[in-house]
Amino acid sequence: MSAEVPRPEWRISDGLVEYPDALAEMERRVAAIRDGTAPELVWLLEHPPLYTAGTSAKGEDLLDAGGLPVFETGRGGQYTYHGPGQRIGYVMLDLKPRGSDVRRFVQDLEAWLIATLAQFNIRGERREGRVGIWVVAPDGSENKIAALGIRVRRWVSFHGVALNVEPDLARFGGIVPCGIRQHGVTSLADQGILVSMPEVDAALKTGFAAVFGDE
């Protein structure tokens, strides 16, 4: 890693973090990173059950919220579900020393998820035209195991990735996840991989270092 690329701080939150509180904290941190008054941050957490609508969300893709809150958010993408058993990784990085390349940054986030899954012997794959990381079942069907959606403000990123560890997959039935109707959703547990959230966090850190070169 070159001396010009900073090392981000890592934060892991216990319990469930309310979505508006997370948004407010990201806004504060992004402003501080931009102003040079705080280091970059990778923030790992879980949310209570909720849906979020990205900037490309279509109303007809919200099928049945089932009483869960729905938050409009400035990240890219469409509808997704967040809830217990899903590890969220909010990534607040200064992209300028990393080449000021948003497309490359998204590819790096995908590579991070793929490297993390590989540590649990799960083959995660990209698909052209389909955002997220996918797992191919023995019957050839494809299911999403991780999602991503970012926003960049003056070259500082926020929002990030969501990895399904052991969430309630039935909750994804209330939406058309990321606007994709032809494929389903899976998780590490659904794939027969039963691991603790600390184990997932350790794998995320290792995968991040492999892709971004940061500890």
XYZ file of N, CA, C and O in Angstrom:
860
model
N 0.838 -1.189 0.000
C 0.000 0.000 0.000
C 0.875 1.241 0.000
O 1.820 1.351 0.767
N 0.577 2.179 -0.867
C 1.375 3.390 -0.932
C 1.110 4.264 0.276
O 0.063 4.185 0.902
N 2.085 5.131 0.578
C 1.966 5.987 1.753
C 0.823 6.971 1.608
O 0.318 7.482 2.594
N 0.408 7.246 0.359
C -0.625 8.241 0.149
C -2.019 7.727 0.483
O -2.949 8.504 0.656
N -2.211 6.405 0.521
C -3.533 5.838 0.777
C -3.707 5.635 2.276
O -2.939 4.919 2.902
N -4.710 6.273 2.885
C -4.876 6.181 4.338
C -5.425 4.832 4.769
O -5.942 4.066 3.968
N -5.286 4.553 6.052
C -5.857 3.344 6.633
C -7.175 3.714 7.316
O -7.204 4.585 8.175
N -8.257 3.041 6.967
C -9.534 3.388 7.596
C -9.635 2.852 9.019
O -9.017 1.854 9.371
N -10.424 3.533 9.806
C -10.831 3.024 11.120
C -11.903 1.964 10.911
O -12.704 2.054 9.983
N -11.903 0.951 11.768
C -12.962 -0.070 11.743
C -13.813 0.072 12.996
O -13.291 0.220 14.093
N -15.124 0.005 12.823
C -16.058 0.082 13.951
C -17.072 -1.042 13.820
O -17.611 -1.275 12.738
N -17.311 -1.740 14.912
C -18.322 -2.796 14.947
C -19.327 -2.441 16.032
O -18.965 -2.275 17.197
N -20.592 -2.301 15.637
C -21.642 -1.932 16.578
C -22.365 -3.172 17.072
O -22.779 -4.034 16.286
N -22.513 -3.268 18.391
C -23.321 -4.327 18.987
C -24.793 -3.920 18.944
O -25.130 -2.750 18.907
N -25.669 -4.901 18.961
C -27.090 -4.589 18.932
C -27.514 -4.103 17.551
O -26.763 -4.169 16.578
N -28.744 -3.615 17.478
C -29.315 -3.155 16.215
C -29.279 -1.637 16.156
O -29.684 -0.963 17.092
N -28.783 -1.099 15.052
C -28.657 0.338 14.868
C -29.834 0.830 14.030
O -30.066 0.336 12.920
N -30.582 1.778 14.556
C -31.713 2.328 13.807
C -31.219 2.998 12.529
O -30.179 3.662 12.523
N -31.985 2.833 11.458
C -31.534 3.324 10.165
C -31.328 4.843 10.137
O -30.293 5.312 9.644
N -32.257 5.647 10.662
C -32.011 7.095 10.647
C -30.757 7.492 11.422
O -30.057 8.437 11.034
N -30.460 6.776 12.513
C -29.248 7.071 13.282
C -28.001 6.765 12.457
O -27.016 7.515 12.493
N -28.052 5.666 11.701
C -26.905 5.319 10.853
C -26.704 6.359 9.752
O -25.570 6.761 9.461
N -27.801 6.798 9.140
C -27.691 7.823 8.100
C -27.071 9.099 8.655
O -26.195 9.701 8.019
N -27.537 9.517 9.820
C -27.016 10.746 10.421
C -25.530 10.622 10.734
O -24.747 11.563 10.504
N -25.133 9.469 11.245
C -23.723 9.264 11.567
C -22.873 9.248 10.303
O -21.772 9.813 10.267
N -23.387 8.618 9.237
C -22.634 8.621 7.977
C -22.474 10.037 7.442
O -21.391 10.410 6.964
N -23.534 10.820 7.503
C -23.451 12.203 7.020
C -22.375 12.979 7.779
O -21.567 13.698 7.184
N -22.359 12.812 9.094
C -21.354 13.500 9.913
C -19.952 13.046 9.550
O -19.035 13.858 9.390
N -19.794 11.738 9.418
C -18.450 11.219 9.183
C -17.944 11.592 7.793
O -16.767 11.930 7.624
N -18.801 11.524 6.783
C -18.392 11.890 5.433
C -17.938 13.343 5.389
O -16.920 13.675 4.769
N -18.672 14.225 6.059
C -18.275 15.638 6.102
C -16.927 15.802 6.783
O -16.071 16.588 6.328
N -16.694 15.044 7.860
C -15.431 15.155 8.592
C -14.268 14.598 7.773
O -13.160 15.159 7.786
N -14.510 13.498 7.050
C -13.457 12.950 6.189
C -13.104 13.956 5.106
O -11.935 14.203 4.815
N -14.131 14.541 4.526
C -13.911 15.523 3.464
C -13.127 16.727 3.971
O -12.273 17.280 3.283
N -13.400 17.105 5.219
C -12.716 18.266 5.817
C -11.363 17.914 6.407
O -10.645 18.796 6.896
N -11.033 16.646 6.429
C -9.749 16.228 6.976
C -9.688 16.177 8.484
O -8.600 16.151 9.063
N -10.858 16.125 9.147
C -10.890 16.126 10.611
C -11.188 14.755 11.210
O -11.268 14.620 12.430
N -11.375 13.739 10.374
C -11.614 12.376 10.862
C -11.076 11.392 9.838
O -11.063 11.676 8.638
N -10.640 10.219 10.305
C -10.154 9.208 9.357
C -11.308 8.529 8.640
O -12.472 8.631 9.042
N -10.976 7.818 7.587
C -11.960 6.996 6.894
C -12.525 5.949 7.866
O -11.918 5.640 8.887
N -13.674 5.387 7.492
C -14.348 4.461 8.401
C -15.003 3.331 7.626
O -15.684 3.560 6.623
N -14.803 2.109 8.112
C -15.599 0.957 7.705
C -16.411 0.554 8.924
O -15.845 0.195 9.961
N -17.733 0.610 8.799
C -18.624 0.439 9.947
C -19.476 -0.806 9.723
O -20.267 -0.865 8.770
N -19.318 -1.814 10.581
C -20.071 -3.062 10.508
C -21.183 -3.047 11.539
O -20.951 -2.765 12.719
N -22.402 -3.382 11.081
C -23.554 -3.290 11.986
C -24.704 -4.137 11.468
O -24.644 -4.708 10.386
N -25.774 -4.188 12.268
C -27.044 -4.782 11.860
C -28.148 -3.760 12.091
O -28.073 -2.952 13.021
N -29.173 -3.810 11.252
C -30.341 -2.961 11.415
C -31.523 -3.791 11.923
O -31.581 -5.008 11.675
N -32.510 -3.156 12.559
C -33.788 -3.830 12.784
C -34.478 -4.050 11.443
O -34.070 -3.459 10.428
N -35.523 -4.869 11.384
C -36.163 -5.150 10.096
C -36.718 -3.889 9.438
O -37.474 -3.131 10.060
N -36.353 -3.675 8.165
C -36.811 -2.496 7.427
C -36.515 -2.678 5.949
O -35.744 -3.545 5.558
N -37.148 -1.843 5.142
C -36.850 -1.777 3.719
C -36.272 -0.404 3.391
O -36.635 0.600 4.015
N -35.385 -0.379 2.406
C -34.876 0.904 1.918
C -35.104 0.982 0.413
O -35.084 -0.026 -0.288
N -35.311 2.206 -0.056
C -35.524 2.463 -1.472
C -34.389 3.331 -1.976
O -34.192 4.460 -1.503
N -33.620 2.807 -2.930
C -32.547 3.580 -3.536
C -33.081 4.558 -4.562
O -34.292 4.658 -4.804
N -32.177 5.251 -5.200
C -32.568 6.317 -6.121
C -33.258 5.795 -7.376
O -33.916 6.558 -8.077
N -33.115 4.491 -7.673
C -33.755 3.912 -8.860
C -34.979 3.069 -8.509
O -35.512 2.359 -9.376
N -35.452 3.133 -7.270
C -36.559 2.283 -6.825
C -37.853 2.615 -7.581
O -38.163 3.783 -7.825
N -38.595 1.574 -7.941
C -39.891 1.714 -8.608
C -40.985 1.298 -7.633
O -40.897 0.255 -6.996
N -42.021 2.116 -7.551
C -43.087 1.879 -6.585
C -43.699 0.504 -6.663
O -44.037 -0.105 -5.638
N -43.830 -0.047 -7.870
C -44.459 -1.357 -8.022
C -43.596 -2.484 -7.472
O -44.077 -3.612 -7.305
N -42.339 -2.205 -7.176
C -41.461 -3.235 -6.631
C -41.572 -3.361 -5.111
O -40.952 -4.256 -4.523
N -42.346 -2.483 -4.482
C -42.674 -2.650 -3.063
C -43.983 -3.417 -3.014
O -45.067 -2.858 -3.208
N -43.910 -4.705 -2.801
C -45.080 -5.581 -2.916
C -45.943 -5.541 -1.667
O -47.160 -5.387 -1.744
N -45.318 -5.690 -0.512
C -46.058 -5.704 0.750
C -45.066 -5.473 1.883
O -44.330 -6.386 2.262
N -45.066 -4.254 2.420
C -44.111 -3.930 3.486
C -44.396 -4.685 4.773
O -43.529 -4.784 5.642
N -45.596 -5.206 4.909
C -45.916 -6.001 6.091
C -45.751 -5.263 7.399
O -45.430 -5.868 8.424
N -45.973 -3.958 7.370
C -45.845 -3.152 8.574
C -44.444 -2.669 8.870
O -44.240 -1.908 9.823
N -43.458 -3.080 8.083
C -42.085 -2.619 8.305
C -41.908 -1.209 7.751
O -42.536 -0.836 6.761
N -41.035 -0.415 8.368
C -40.776 0.925 7.834
C -40.049 0.849 6.504
O -39.286 -0.083 6.251
N -40.318 1.836 5.666
C -39.653 1.949 4.363
C -38.959 3.304 4.320
O -39.600 4.342 4.465
N -37.650 3.288 4.127
C -36.858 4.521 4.130
C -36.360 4.822 2.726
O -35.755 3.958 2.085
N -36.602 6.027 2.267
C -35.980 6.482 1.031
C -34.568 6.944 1.361
O -34.349 7.638 2.351
N -33.627 6.545 0.543
C -32.237 6.839 0.835
C -31.520 7.254 -0.433
O -31.959 6.925 -1.533
N -30.437 7.968 -0.286
C -29.737 8.524 -1.433
C -28.767 7.598 -2.110
O -28.098 8.001 -3.060
N -28.694 6.336 -1.658
C -27.757 5.407 -2.302
C -28.287 5.004 -3.670
O -29.477 5.119 -3.968
N -27.396 4.475 -4.496
C -27.829 3.920 -5.760
C -28.574 2.620 -5.560
O -28.511 1.999 -4.493
N -29.301 2.201 -6.574
C -30.008 0.928 -6.505
C -31.497 1.087 -6.272
O -32.045 2.184 -6.340
N -32.147 -0.050 -5.984
C -33.601 -0.075 -5.870
C -34.007 -0.485 -4.455
O -33.417 -0.005 -3.490
N -35.005 -1.340 -4.304
C -35.442 -1.747 -2.967
C -34.570 -2.874 -2.429
O -34.175 -3.785 -3.167
N -34.324 -2.824 -1.132
C -33.695 -3.960 -0.473
C -34.218 -4.065 0.946
O -34.859 -3.142 1.470
N -33.975 -5.212 1.552
C -34.358 -5.468 2.947
C -33.115 -5.485 3.811
O -32.074 -6.012 3.412
N -33.221 -4.915 4.993
C -32.175 -5.027 6.004
C -32.811 -5.557 7.284
O -33.960 -5.205 7.611
N -32.065 -6.367 8.014
C -32.592 -6.879 9.268
C -31.564 -7.702 10.010
O -30.432 -7.908 9.542
N -31.924 -8.177 11.195
C -31.013 -8.994 11.992
C -30.521 -10.208 11.199
O -31.264 -10.812 10.417
N -29.261 -10.543 11.391
C -28.673 -11.655 10.669
C -28.069 -11.261 9.337
O -27.527 -12.102 8.631
N -28.138 -9.991 9.018
C -27.499 -9.476 7.804
C -26.407 -8.503 8.234
O -26.673 -7.566 8.985
N -25.195 -8.733 7.766
C -24.095 -7.843 8.138
C -24.002 -6.711 7.124
O -23.791 -6.931 5.938
N -24.193 -5.511 7.634
C -24.055 -4.303 6.825
C -22.626 -3.799 6.963
O -22.076 -3.749 8.065
N -22.037 -3.405 5.845
C -20.736 -2.759 5.865
C -20.828 -1.395 5.218
O -20.903 -1.298 3.988
N -20.889 -0.357 6.037
C -20.911 1.008 5.508
C -19.463 1.466 5.324
O -18.664 1.415 6.265
N -19.158 1.907 4.120
C -17.774 2.159 3.735
C -17.602 3.635 3.392
O -18.114 4.107 2.377
N -16.899 4.345 4.252
C -16.678 5.780 4.068
C -15.201 6.007 3.764
O -14.358 6.087 4.661
N -14.888 6.055 2.475
C -13.512 6.174 2.013
C -13.350 7.398 1.128
O -14.273 7.783 0.399
N -12.158 7.980 1.182
C -11.791 9.062 0.283
C -11.283 8.425 -1.010
O -10.251 7.755 -1.021
N -12.015 8.626 -2.088
C -11.651 7.975 -3.343
C -10.542 8.703 -4.098
O -9.977 8.141 -5.045
N -10.203 9.910 -3.694
C -9.170 10.639 -4.429
C -7.820 9.926 -4.416
O -7.216 9.736 -5.471
N -7.306 9.522 -3.250
C -6.024 8.801 -3.275
C -6.145 7.390 -3.846
O -5.140 6.700 -4.014
N -7.378 6.961 -4.126
C -7.612 5.640 -4.706
C -7.977 5.742 -6.187
O -8.583 4.832 -6.746
N -7.645 6.873 -6.804
C -7.797 6.989 -8.248
C -9.018 7.734 -8.734
O -9.202 7.890 -9.939
N -9.891 8.176 -7.829
C -11.094 8.927 -8.212
C -11.894 8.185 -9.280
O -12.355 8.774 -10.260
N -12.072 6.885 -9.062
C -12.713 6.036 -10.057
C -13.869 5.291 -9.388
O -13.656 4.282 -8.703
N -15.085 5.785 -9.584
C -16.245 5.194 -8.909
C -16.510 3.785 -9.424
O -16.835 2.879 -8.642
N -16.391 3.580 -10.718
C -16.626 2.251 -11.285
C -15.653 1.239 -10.690
O -16.045 0.128 -10.322
N -14.404 1.621 -10.592
C -13.406 0.731 -9.989
C -13.734 0.469 -8.522
O -13.559 -0.652 -8.028
N -14.222 1.476 -7.825
C -14.576 1.311 -6.426
C -15.692 0.276 -6.269
O -15.637 -0.591 -5.392
N -16.703 0.345 -7.114
C -17.787 -0.633 -7.061
C -17.241 -2.035 -7.337
O -17.601 -3.007 -6.653
N -16.363 -2.156 -8.310
C -15.751 -3.456 -8.598
C -14.946 -3.968 -7.406
O -14.944 -5.166 -7.108
N -14.282 -3.062 -6.708
C -13.523 -3.451 -5.519
C -14.457 -3.917 -4.399
O -14.129 -4.867 -3.669
N -15.595 -3.266 -4.244
C -16.564 -3.712 -3.237
C -17.060 -5.116 -3.574
O -17.209 -5.965 -2.682
N -17.328 -5.364 -4.847
C -17.733 -6.707 -5.275
C -16.629 -7.721 -4.983
O -16.896 -8.816 -4.464
N -15.392 -7.355 -5.295
C -14.263 -8.256 -5.040
C -14.105 -8.523 -3.553
O -13.743 -9.637 -3.134
N -14.370 -7.516 -2.733
C -14.317 -7.673 -1.271
C -15.322 -8.732 -0.818
O -14.988 -9.633 -0.033
N -16.548 -8.653 -1.308
C -17.565 -9.630 -0.929
C -17.191 -11.027 -1.421
O -17.343 -12.013 -0.698
N -16.689 -11.113 -2.645
C -16.294 -12.409 -3.190
C -15.155 -13.020 -2.370
O -15.172 -14.214 -2.054
N -14.175 -12.194 -1.986
C -13.058 -12.682 -1.176
C -13.517 -13.108 0.213
O -12.986 -14.064 0.795
N -14.511 -12.415 0.746
C -15.060 -12.781 2.052
C -15.778 -14.122 1.982
O -15.559 -15.012 2.809
N -16.620 -14.289 0.983
C -17.357 -15.544 0.822
C -16.428 -16.717 0.584
O -16.688 -17.832 1.061
N -15.338 -16.489 -0.132
C -14.400 -17.576 -0.432
C -13.813 -18.186 0.833
O -13.469 -19.379 0.857
N -13.729 -17.392 1.889
C -13.191 -17.903 3.153
C -14.129 -18.918 3.807
O -13.725 -19.660 4.704
N -15.389 -18.941 3.350
C -16.361 -19.928 3.831
C -16.682 -20.961 2.745
O -17.705 -21.644 2.807
N -15.781 -21.040 1.755
C -15.930 -21.989 0.652
C -17.217 -21.763 -0.144
O -17.831 -22.717 -0.653
N -17.623 -20.507 -0.232
C -18.763 -20.109 -1.056
C -18.229 -19.368 -2.279
O -17.451 -18.409 -2.138
N -18.623 -19.790 -3.453
C -18.200 -19.127 -4.691
C -19.216 -18.031 -5.029
O -20.315 -18.317 -5.515
N -18.843 -16.799 -4.766
C -19.680 -15.669 -5.137
C -19.283 -15.163 -6.513
O -18.093 -15.130 -6.847
N -20.285 -14.802 -7.315
C -20.004 -14.401 -8.687
C -20.728 -13.102 -9.047
O -21.792 -12.802 -8.510
N -20.117 -12.343 -9.949
C -20.763 -11.180 -10.542
C -21.633 -11.633 -11.705
O -21.391 -12.673 -12.304
N -22.620 -10.803 -12.044
C -23.424 -11.021 -13.235
C -23.625 -9.696 -13.946
O -24.039 -8.709 -13.315
N -23.348 -9.673 -15.221
C -23.527 -8.462 -16.011
C -24.993 -8.030 -15.970
O -25.902 -8.835 -16.205
N -25.206 -6.765 -15.644
C -26.560 -6.233 -15.608
C -27.324 -6.517 -14.336
O -28.483 -6.111 -14.204
N -26.715 -7.249 -13.395
C -27.362 -7.548 -12.118
C -26.433 -7.142 -10.990
O -25.370 -7.738 -10.823
N -26.838 -6.155 -10.230
C -26.007 -5.686 -9.128
C -26.009 -6.724 -8.016
O -27.011 -7.394 -7.764
N -24.889 -6.874 -7.347
C -24.805 -7.785 -6.218
C -23.916 -8.976 -6.511
O -23.312 -9.088 -7.587
N -23.841 -9.877 -5.528
C -23.035 -11.087 -5.645
C -23.965 -12.289 -5.597
O -24.850 -12.372 -4.736
N -23.720 -13.235 -6.490
C -24.655 -14.333 -6.740
C -24.012 -15.687 -6.477
O -22.806 -15.858 -6.641
N -24.858 -16.637 -6.071
C -24.445 -18.014 -5.830
C -25.269 -18.923 -6.743
O -26.500 -18.784 -6.819
N -24.600 -19.836 -7.420
C -25.273 -20.769 -8.317
C -25.598 -22.049 -7.553
O -24.713 -22.676 -6.966
N -26.874 -22.444 -7.574
C -27.320 -23.663 -6.908
C -27.032 -24.875 -7.786
O -26.785 -24.748 -8.991
N -27.061 -26.090 -7.209
C -26.818 -27.298 -8.006
C -27.752 -27.441 -9.207
O -27.372 -28.030 -10.225
N -28.985 -26.906 -9.104
C -29.930 -27.003 -10.221
C -29.727 -25.909 -11.264
O -30.492 -25.807 -12.234
N -28.709 -25.054 -11.038
C -28.408 -23.997 -11.993
C -29.076 -22.670 -11.705
O -28.763 -21.668 -12.369
N -29.984 -22.642 -10.743
C -30.620 -21.369 -10.383
C -29.614 -20.469 -9.679
O -28.632 -20.942 -9.095
N -29.864 -19.173 -9.749
C -28.940 -18.201 -9.174
C -29.659 -17.356 -8.135
O -30.766 -16.871 -8.381
N -29.022 -17.197 -6.986
C -29.607 -16.443 -5.883
C -28.610 -15.425 -5.354
O -27.412 -15.701 -5.266
N -29.128 -14.273 -4.991
C -28.265 -13.206 -4.484
C -27.940 -13.442 -3.019
O -28.830 -13.678 -2.196
N -26.657 -13.359 -2.683
C -26.222 -13.532 -1.299
C -25.726 -12.220 -0.696
O -25.620 -12.097 0.523
N -25.439 -11.236 -1.521
C -24.950 -9.951 -1.023
C -25.364 -8.844 -1.984
O -25.401 -9.042 -3.204
N -25.682 -7.686 -1.417
C -26.100 -6.528 -2.203
C -25.133 -5.377 -1.951
O -24.402 -5.358 -0.954
N -25.128 -4.417 -2.858
C -24.353 -3.213 -2.620
C -25.043 -2.012 -3.257
O -25.738 -2.135 -4.261
N -24.857 -0.882 -2.619
C -25.391 0.379 -3.114
C -24.617 1.499 -2.455
O -24.453 1.511 -1.231
N -24.098 2.410 -3.248
C -23.239 3.454 -2.692
C -23.713 4.831 -3.116
O -24.531 4.993 -4.019
N -23.163 5.796 -2.448
C -23.289 7.186 -2.839
C -21.907 7.813 -2.674
O -21.149 7.423 -1.778
N -21.575 8.737 -3.530
C -20.287 9.423 -3.449
C -20.539 10.923 -3.443
O -21.247 11.439 -4.314
N -19.995 11.600 -2.444
C -20.133 13.044 -2.333
C -18.744 13.666 -2.277
O -17.989 13.416 -1.344
N -18.436 14.446 -3.290
C -17.122 15.101 -3.369
C -16.009 14.084 -3.124
O -15.075 14.310 -2.385
N -16.158 12.933 -3.773
C -15.176 11.854 -3.781
C -15.052 11.105 -2.454
O -14.108 10.342 -2.259
N -15.999 11.301 -1.550
C -16.037 10.472 -0.337
C -17.262 9.564 -0.427
O -18.376 10.035 -0.663
N -17.047 8.264 -0.245
C -18.127 7.287 -0.384
C -18.886 7.102 0.918
O -18.346 7.320 2.005
N -20.130 6.695 0.784
C -20.857 6.180 1.938
C -21.939 5.216 1.464
O -22.023 4.909 0.291
N -22.722 4.672 2.411
C -23.507 3.455 2.219
C -22.511 2.323 1.944
O -21.378 2.402 2.380
N -22.902 1.247 1.259
C -21.926 0.173 1.098
C -22.525 -1.151 0.719
O -23.213 -1.259 -0.299
N -22.290 -2.194 1.554
C -22.643 -3.567 1.192
C -23.496 -4.206 2.277
O -23.521 -3.748 3.426
N -24.194 -5.274 1.879
C -25.009 -6.044 2.825
C -24.823 -7.525 2.507
O -25.135 -7.964 1.391
N -24.319 -8.271 3.462
C -24.054 -9.698 3.292
C -25.061 -10.495 4.126
O -25.174 -10.297 5.344
N -25.776 -11.398 3.474
C -26.774 -12.211 4.166
C -26.088 -13.358 4.904
O -25.625 -14.312 4.273
N -26.048 -13.238 6.212
C -25.454 -14.280 7.044
C -26.537 -15.276 7.462
O -26.505 -16.446 7.091
N -27.508 -14.816 8.228
C -28.639 -15.667 8.608
C -29.876 -14.794 8.849
O -30.470 -14.835 9.926
N -30.285 -13.992 7.870
C -31.478 -13.164 8.050
C -32.751 -13.975 7.775
O -32.689 -15.121 7.311
N -33.897 -13.374 8.039
C -35.185 -13.964 7.705
C -35.407 -13.742 6.207
O -35.848 -12.671 5.783
N -35.111 -14.747 5.410
C -35.191 -14.592 3.958
C -36.620 -14.335 3.485
O -36.821 -13.766 2.403
N -37.623 -14.727 4.279
C -39.004 -14.488 3.880
C -39.304 -13.004 3.740
O -40.184 -12.607 2.966
N -38.563 -12.171 4.464
C -38.794 -10.724 4.397
C -38.489 -10.159 3.015
O -39.034 -9.120 2.637
N -37.624 -10.824 2.263
C -37.336 -10.356 0.905
C -38.548 -10.513 -0.004
O -38.605 -9.917 -1.079
N -39.541 -11.306 0.436
C -40.749 -11.484 -0.352
C -41.637 -10.258 -0.393
O -42.558 -10.186 -1.215
N -41.379 -9.288 0.477
C -42.178 -8.064 0.479
C -41.783 -7.083 -0.606
O -42.463 -6.068 -0.806
N -40.684 -7.366 -1.301
C -40.179 -6.476 -2.343
C -39.719 -7.303 -3.537
O -39.628 -8.532 -3.454
N -39.439 -6.619 -4.627
C -38.663 -7.215 -5.710
C -37.227 -6.772 -5.462
O -36.877 -5.623 -5.736
N -36.396 -7.637 -4.870
C -35.062 -7.188 -4.448
C -34.244 -6.640 -5.617
O -34.015 -7.329 -6.605
N -33.869 -5.390 -5.492
C -33.047 -4.725 -6.507
C -33.697 -4.755 -7.890
O -33.016 -4.661 -8.910
N -35.029 -4.914 -7.931
C -35.751 -4.889 -9.187
C -35.607 -6.140 -10.034
O -35.997 -6.144 -11.201
N -35.085 -7.221 -9.454
C -34.821 -8.448 -10.213
C -35.838 -9.512 -9.807
O -35.819 -10.010 -8.678
N -36.723 -9.858 -10.731
C -37.809 -10.783 -10.433
C -37.462 -12.247 -10.706
O -38.100 -13.153 -10.164
N -36.491 -12.495 -11.560
C -36.267 -13.860 -12.039
C -35.423 -14.714 -11.102
O -35.290 -15.915 -11.330
N -34.850 -14.110 -10.076
C -33.918 -14.844 -9.230
C -34.257 -14.626 -7.755
O -34.941 -13.664 -7.397
N -33.764 -15.521 -6.912
C -34.076 -15.465 -5.503
C -32.951 -14.881 -4.665
O -31.997 -14.283 -5.173
N -33.077 -15.076 -3.354
C -32.124 -14.562 -2.373
C -31.688 -15.724 -1.495
O -32.489 -16.600 -1.154
N -30.428 -15.735 -1.117
C -29.906 -16.782 -0.252
C -29.041 -16.163 0.836
O -28.909 -14.939 0.930
N -28.472 -17.005 1.670
C -27.630 -16.548 2.780
C -26.593 -17.613 3.067
O -26.662 -18.745 2.551
N -25.615 -17.260 3.903
C -24.642 -18.265 4.326
C -25.349 -19.441 5.000
O -25.051 -20.608 4.709
N -26.293 -19.152 5.894
C -27.008 -20.224 6.587
C -27.799 -21.083 5.608
O -27.842 -22.311 5.724
N -28.424 -20.436 4.623
C -29.201 -21.143 3.610
C -28.309 -22.058 2.783
O -28.766 -23.078 2.257
N -27.024 -21.694 2.677
C -26.048 -22.511 1.959
C -25.409 -23.578 2.846
O -24.482 -24.273 2.423
N -25.897 -23.672 4.091
C -25.372 -24.664 5.013
C -24.146 -24.226 5.787
O -23.504 -25.030 6.451
N -23.824 -22.925 5.710
C -22.668 -22.385 6.424
C -23.164 -21.653 7.654
O -23.717 -20.547 7.556
N -23.001 -22.257 8.817
C -23.460 -21.662 10.066
C -22.256 -21.064 10.789
O -21.412 -21.792 11.310
N -22.178 -19.746 10.783
C -21.046 -19.046 11.384
C -21.562 -17.897 12.233
O -22.674 -17.395 12.042
N -20.742 -17.481 13.178
C -21.096 -16.354 14.034
C -20.790 -15.042 13.327
O -19.974 -14.996 12.398
N -21.407 -13.971 13.800
C -21.134 -12.670 13.204
C -19.676 -12.248 13.418
O -19.072 -11.674 12.504
N -19.048 -12.521 14.579
C -17.620 -12.215 14.699
C -16.759 -12.944 13.675
O -15.759 -12.397 13.194
N -17.120 -14.173 13.326
C -16.375 -14.892 12.289
C -16.538 -14.203 10.937
O -15.582 -14.100 10.149
N -17.747 -13.740 10.661
C -17.991 -13.008 9.419
C -17.196 -11.705 9.408
O -16.582 -11.337 8.400
N -17.171 -11.020 10.539
C -16.429 -9.757 10.615
C -14.943 -9.979 10.361
O -14.291 -9.182 9.661
N -14.398 -11.050 10.926
C -12.982 -11.346 10.698
C -12.719 -11.620 9.222
O -11.709 -11.170 8.666
N -13.642 -12.336 8.577
C -13.483 -12.617 7.150
C -13.602 -11.336 6.324
O -12.878 -11.155 5.338
N -14.503 -10.443 6.718
C -14.636 -9.165 6.020
C -13.353 -8.346 6.126
O -12.911 -7.732 5.148
N -12.745 -8.333 7.291
C -11.491 -7.592 7.455
C -10.383 -8.183 6.586
O -9.629 -7.454 5.940
N -10.287 -9.503 6.577
C -9.267 -10.154 5.762
C -9.505 -9.887 4.277
O -8.580 -9.584 3.520
N -10.761 -10.005 3.858
C -11.092 -9.762 2.462
C -10.845 -8.325 2.053
O -10.368 -8.052 0.942
N -11.153 -7.399 2.945
C -10.928 -5.979 2.662
C -9.445 -5.706 2.451
O -9.047 -5.012 1.510
N -8.611 -6.271 3.324
C -7.160 -6.067 3.204
C -6.639 -6.637 1.890
O -5.754 -6.050 1.251
N -7.191 -7.775 1.479
C -6.731 -8.393 0.241
C -7.060 -7.534 -0.983
O -6.286 -7.488 -1.951
N -8.200 -6.847 -0.942
C -8.648 -6.075 -2.101
C -8.138 -4.637 -2.074
O -7.611 -4.123 -3.060
N -8.290 -3.992 -0.925
C -7.962 -2.576 -0.822
C -6.537 -2.328 -0.324
O -6.043 -1.204 -0.380
N -5.911 -3.372 0.227
C -4.561 -3.195 0.736
C -4.514 -2.472 2.051
O -3.455 -1.998 2.476
N -5.654 -2.339 2.735
C -5.722 -1.622 4.011
C -5.977 -2.589 5.136
O -6.659 -3.593 4.966
N -5.492 -2.270 6.301
C -5.802 -3.070 7.486
C -6.920 -2.391 8.240
O -7.019 -1.176 8.240
